[in-house]
Amino acid sequence: MRASGPGGQNVNKVSSAVQLRFDVRRSPSLPNAVAIRLMKLAGRRLTADGVLVITAQTHRTQERNRAEARERLADLVREAAVPPTPRRPTRPTLASKKRRLEEKGRRGDVKKLRGGKPGME
């Protein structure tokens, strides 16, 4: 695969870009929960078939691009393996309640100014 961007003659004659494909859905080595989180983390790098595509083309040699693609995959899997910390619900602060009420008042004032015929109240 040819790399894009600057690089002169080397970029035009050497296929140093790498595309790593990892089938997240069918991988037996990933637990189900990790696979689901990995698919969420992958975003648009995930195909409709559940294949994660990582492209590396920053280095001049194919070997270094391969290593970088593998490292990026490992980082994504590591990040997906950490379960998210559950959110502990907290009560709204007094200031946030006050801001909410002020905004509601402003919206009400805007709506009062709308429409209506003169003398109709």
PDB file of C-alpha atoms in Angstrom:
ATOM      1  CA  MET A   1       0.000   0.000   0.000  1.00  0.00           C
ATOM      2  CA  ARG A   2       1.414   3.400  -0.972  1.00  0.00           C
ATOM      3  CA  ALA A   3       1.720   6.111   1.642  1.00  0.00           C
ATOM      4  CA  SER A   4       0.327   9.585   1.016  1.00  0.00           C
ATOM      5  CA  GLY A   5       1.818  12.973   1.798  1.00  0.00           C
ATOM      6  CA  PRO A   6       5.302  14.437   1.334  1.00  0.00           C
ATOM      7  CA  GLY A   7       8.371  12.292   0.835  1.00  0.00           C
ATOM      8  CA  GLY A   8       9.441  12.837  -2.745  1.00  0.00           C
ATOM      9  CA  GLN A   9      10.774   9.970  -4.822  1.00  0.00           C
ATOM     10  CA  ASN A  10      10.754   7.502  -1.906  1.00  0.00           C
ATOM     11  CA  VAL A  11       6.987   7.885  -1.434  1.00  0.00           C
ATOM     12  CA  ASN A  12       6.383   7.366  -5.149  1.00  0.00           C
ATOM     13  CA  LYS A  13       8.427   4.190  -5.555  1.00  0.00           C
ATOM     14  CA  VAL A  14       8.183   2.357  -2.201  1.00  0.00           C
ATOM     15  CA  SER A  15       5.023   0.798  -0.768  1.00  0.00           C
ATOM     16  CA  SER A  16       5.714   1.405   2.900  1.00  0.00           C
ATOM     17  CA  ALA A  17       2.201   2.077   4.227  1.00  0.00           C
ATOM     18  CA  VAL A  18       0.569  -0.691   6.262  1.00  0.00           C
ATOM     19  CA  GLN A  19      -3.064  -1.606   6.855  1.00  0.00           C
ATOM     20  CA  LEU A  20      -3.680  -3.894   9.838  1.00  0.00           C
ATOM     21  CA  ARG A  21      -7.041  -5.694   9.960  1.00  0.00           C
ATOM     22  CA  PHE A  22      -8.327  -7.331  13.150  1.00  0.00           C
ATOM     23  CA  ASP A  23     -11.671  -9.156  13.272  1.00  0.00           C
ATOM     24  CA  VAL A  24     -13.057  -8.016  16.621  1.00  0.00           C
ATOM     25  CA  ARG A  25     -16.323  -9.974  16.439  1.00  0.00           C
ATOM     26  CA  ARG A  26     -14.772 -13.353  15.640  1.00  0.00           C
ATOM     27  CA  SER A  27     -11.663 -13.094  17.795  1.00  0.00           C
ATOM     28  CA  PRO A  28     -11.536 -15.990  20.286  1.00  0.00           C
ATOM     29  CA  SER A  29      -8.849 -14.270  22.367  1.00  0.00           C
ATOM     30  CA  LEU A  30     -11.036 -11.309  23.402  1.00  0.00           C
ATOM     31  CA  PRO A  31     -13.677 -11.625  26.131  1.00  0.00           C
ATOM     32  CA  ASN A  32     -17.123 -10.472  25.002  1.00  0.00           C
ATOM     33  CA  ALA A  33     -17.168  -7.354  27.215  1.00  0.00           C
ATOM     34  CA  VAL A  34     -13.751  -6.232  25.932  1.00  0.00           C
ATOM     35  CA  ALA A  35     -14.809  -6.819  22.308  1.00  0.00           C
ATOM     36  CA  ILE A  36     -17.916  -4.664  22.793  1.00  0.00           C
ATOM     37  CA  ARG A  37     -15.888  -1.820  24.360  1.00  0.00           C
ATOM     38  CA  LEU A  38     -13.261  -2.139  21.602  1.00  0.00           C
ATOM     39  CA  MET A  39     -15.947  -1.783  18.930  1.00  0.00           C
ATOM     40  CA  LYS A  40     -17.206   1.394  20.637  1.00  0.00           C
ATOM     41  CA  LEU A  41     -13.663   2.795  20.923  1.00  0.00           C
ATOM     42  CA  ALA A  42     -12.835   1.972  17.294  1.00  0.00           C
ATOM     43  CA  GLY A  43     -15.452   4.368  15.933  1.00  0.00           C
ATOM     44  CA  ARG A  44     -15.151   4.810  12.180  1.00  0.00           C
ATOM     45  CA  ARG A  45     -12.114   2.510  12.011  1.00  0.00           C
ATOM     46  CA  LEU A  46     -14.561  -0.415  12.366  1.00  0.00           C
ATOM     47  CA  THR A  47     -16.144  -1.865   9.205  1.00  0.00           C
ATOM     48  CA  ALA A  48     -19.733  -3.103   9.011  1.00  0.00           C
ATOM     49  CA  ASP A  49     -18.420  -6.680   9.359  1.00  0.00           C
ATOM     50  CA  GLY A  50     -16.797  -5.896  12.713  1.00  0.00           C
ATOM     51  CA  VAL A  51     -13.242  -5.688  11.354  1.00  0.00           C
ATOM     52  CA  LEU A  52     -10.981  -3.059  12.914  1.00  0.00           C
ATOM     53  CA  VAL A  53      -8.756  -1.363  10.295  1.00  0.00           C
ATOM     54  CA  ILE A  54      -5.629   0.470  11.456  1.00  0.00           C
ATOM     55  CA  THR A  55      -3.522   2.292   8.856  1.00  0.00           C
ATOM     56  CA  ALA A  56       0.074   3.350   9.555  1.00  0.00           C
ATOM     57  CA  GLN A  57       2.122   5.381   7.084  1.00  0.00           C
ATOM     58  CA  THR A  58       4.189   7.853   9.082  1.00  0.00           C
ATOM     59  CA  HIS A  59       7.535   6.026   8.847  1.00  0.00           C
ATOM     60  CA  ARG A  60       9.772   5.515   5.829  1.00  0.00           C
ATOM     61  CA  THR A  61      10.017   1.742   6.227  1.00  0.00           C
ATOM     62  CA  GLN A  62       7.286  -0.847   6.148  1.00  0.00           C
ATOM     63  CA  GLU A  63       8.719  -2.603   9.217  1.00  0.00           C
ATOM     64  CA  ARG A  64       8.379   0.498  11.401  1.00  0.00           C
ATOM     65  CA  ASN A  65       4.856   1.111  10.096  1.00  0.00           C
ATOM     66  CA  ARG A  66       3.944  -2.507  10.907  1.00  0.00           C
ATOM     67  CA  ALA A  67       5.304  -2.109  14.431  1.00  0.00           C
ATOM     68  CA  GLU A  68       3.375   1.143  14.893  1.00  0.00           C
ATOM     69  CA  ALA A  69       0.115  -0.437  13.663  1.00  0.00           C
ATOM     70  CA  ARG A  70       0.559  -3.373  16.062  1.00  0.00           C
ATOM     71  CA  GLU A  71       1.316  -0.986  18.926  1.00  0.00           C
ATOM     72  CA  ARG A  72      -1.799   1.084  18.171  1.00  0.00           C
ATOM     73  CA  LEU A  73      -3.918  -2.083  18.145  1.00  0.00           C
ATOM     74  CA  ALA A  74      -2.393  -3.171  21.461  1.00  0.00           C
ATOM     75  CA  ASP A  75      -3.108   0.281  22.949  1.00  0.00           C
ATOM     76  CA  LEU A  76      -6.743   0.102  21.832  1.00  0.00           C
ATOM     77  CA  VAL A  77      -7.170  -3.401  23.288  1.00  0.00           C
ATOM     78  CA  ARG A  78      -5.497  -2.300  26.543  1.00  0.00           C
ATOM     79  CA  GLU A  79      -7.828   0.683  26.787  1.00  0.00           C
ATOM     80  CA  ALA A  80     -10.884  -1.500  26.057  1.00  0.00           C
ATOM     81  CA  ALA A  81      -9.804  -4.048  28.678  1.00  0.00           C
ATOM     82  CA  VAL A  82     -10.123  -1.489  31.481  1.00  0.00           C
ATOM     83  CA  PRO A  83     -13.756  -1.485  32.640  1.00  0.00           C
ATOM     84  CA  PRO A  84     -15.268   1.995  32.944  1.00  0.00           C
ATOM     85  CA  THR A  85     -15.709   3.247  36.491  1.00  0.00           C
ATOM     86  CA  PRO A  86     -19.398   3.399  37.412  1.00  0.00           C
ATOM     87  CA  ARG A  87     -20.874   6.863  37.831  1.00  0.00           C
ATOM     88  CA  ARG A  88     -21.850   7.751  41.363  1.00  0.00           C
ATOM     89  CA  PRO A  89     -24.935   9.977  41.243  1.00  0.00           C
ATOM     90  CA  THR A  90     -24.604  13.292  43.056  1.00  0.00           C
ATOM     91  CA  ARG A  91     -27.200  15.909  43.937  1.00  0.00           C
ATOM     92  CA  PRO A  92     -27.249  19.118  41.858  1.00  0.00           C
ATOM     93  CA  THR A  93     -25.453  22.011  43.508  1.00  0.00           C
ATOM     94  CA  LEU A  94     -27.354  25.035  44.776  1.00  0.00           C
ATOM     95  CA  ALA A  95     -25.714  27.210  42.105  1.00  0.00           C
ATOM     96  CA  SER A  96     -26.764  24.847  39.288  1.00  0.00           C
ATOM     97  CA  LYS A  97     -30.359  24.850  40.569  1.00  0.00           C
ATOM     98  CA  LYS A  98     -30.304  28.657  40.643  1.00  0.00           C
ATOM     99  CA  ARG A  99     -28.890  28.836  37.077  1.00  0.00           C
ATOM    100  CA  ARG A 100     -31.598  26.436  35.873  1.00  0.00           C
ATOM    101  CA  LEU A 101     -34.393  28.513  37.419  1.00  0.00           C
ATOM    102  CA  GLU A 102     -32.979  31.756  35.982  1.00  0.00           C
ATOM    103  CA  GLU A 103     -32.813  30.194  32.511  1.00  0.00           C
ATOM    104  CA  LYS A 104     -36.396  28.931  32.857  1.00  0.00           C
ATOM    105  CA  GLY A 105     -37.467  32.457  33.797  1.00  0.00           C
ATOM    106  CA  ARG A 106     -35.706  33.913  30.743  1.00  0.00           C
ATOM    107  CA  ARG A 107     -37.348  31.348  28.449  1.00  0.00           C
ATOM    108  CA  GLY A 108     -40.732  32.186  29.978  1.00  0.00           C
ATOM    109  CA  ASP A 109     -40.178  35.915  29.393  1.00  0.00           C
ATOM    110  CA  VAL A 110     -39.287  35.266  25.738  1.00  0.00           C
ATOM    111  CA  LYS A 111     -42.452  33.217  25.284  1.00  0.00           C
ATOM    112  CA  LYS A 112     -44.590  35.923  26.926  1.00  0.00           C
ATOM    113  CA  LEU A 113     -43.376  38.431  24.313  1.00  0.00           C
ATOM    114  CA  ARG A 114     -44.495  36.190  21.443  1.00  0.00           C
ATOM    115  CA  GLY A 115     -47.738  36.392  19.478  1.00  0.00           C
ATOM    116  CA  GLY A 116     -51.052  37.514  20.824  1.00  0.00           C
ATOM    117  CA  LYS A 117     -53.211  40.405  19.688  1.00  0.00           C
ATOM    118  CA  PRO A 118     -53.230  43.738  21.493  1.00  0.00           C
ATOM    119  CA  GLY A 119     -55.793  43.866  24.285  1.00  0.00           C
ATOM    120  CA  MET A 120     -56.059  40.048  24.561  1.00  0.00           C
ATOM    121  CA  GLU A 121     -54.824  38.998  27.999  1.00  0.00           C
TER     122      GLU A 121
END
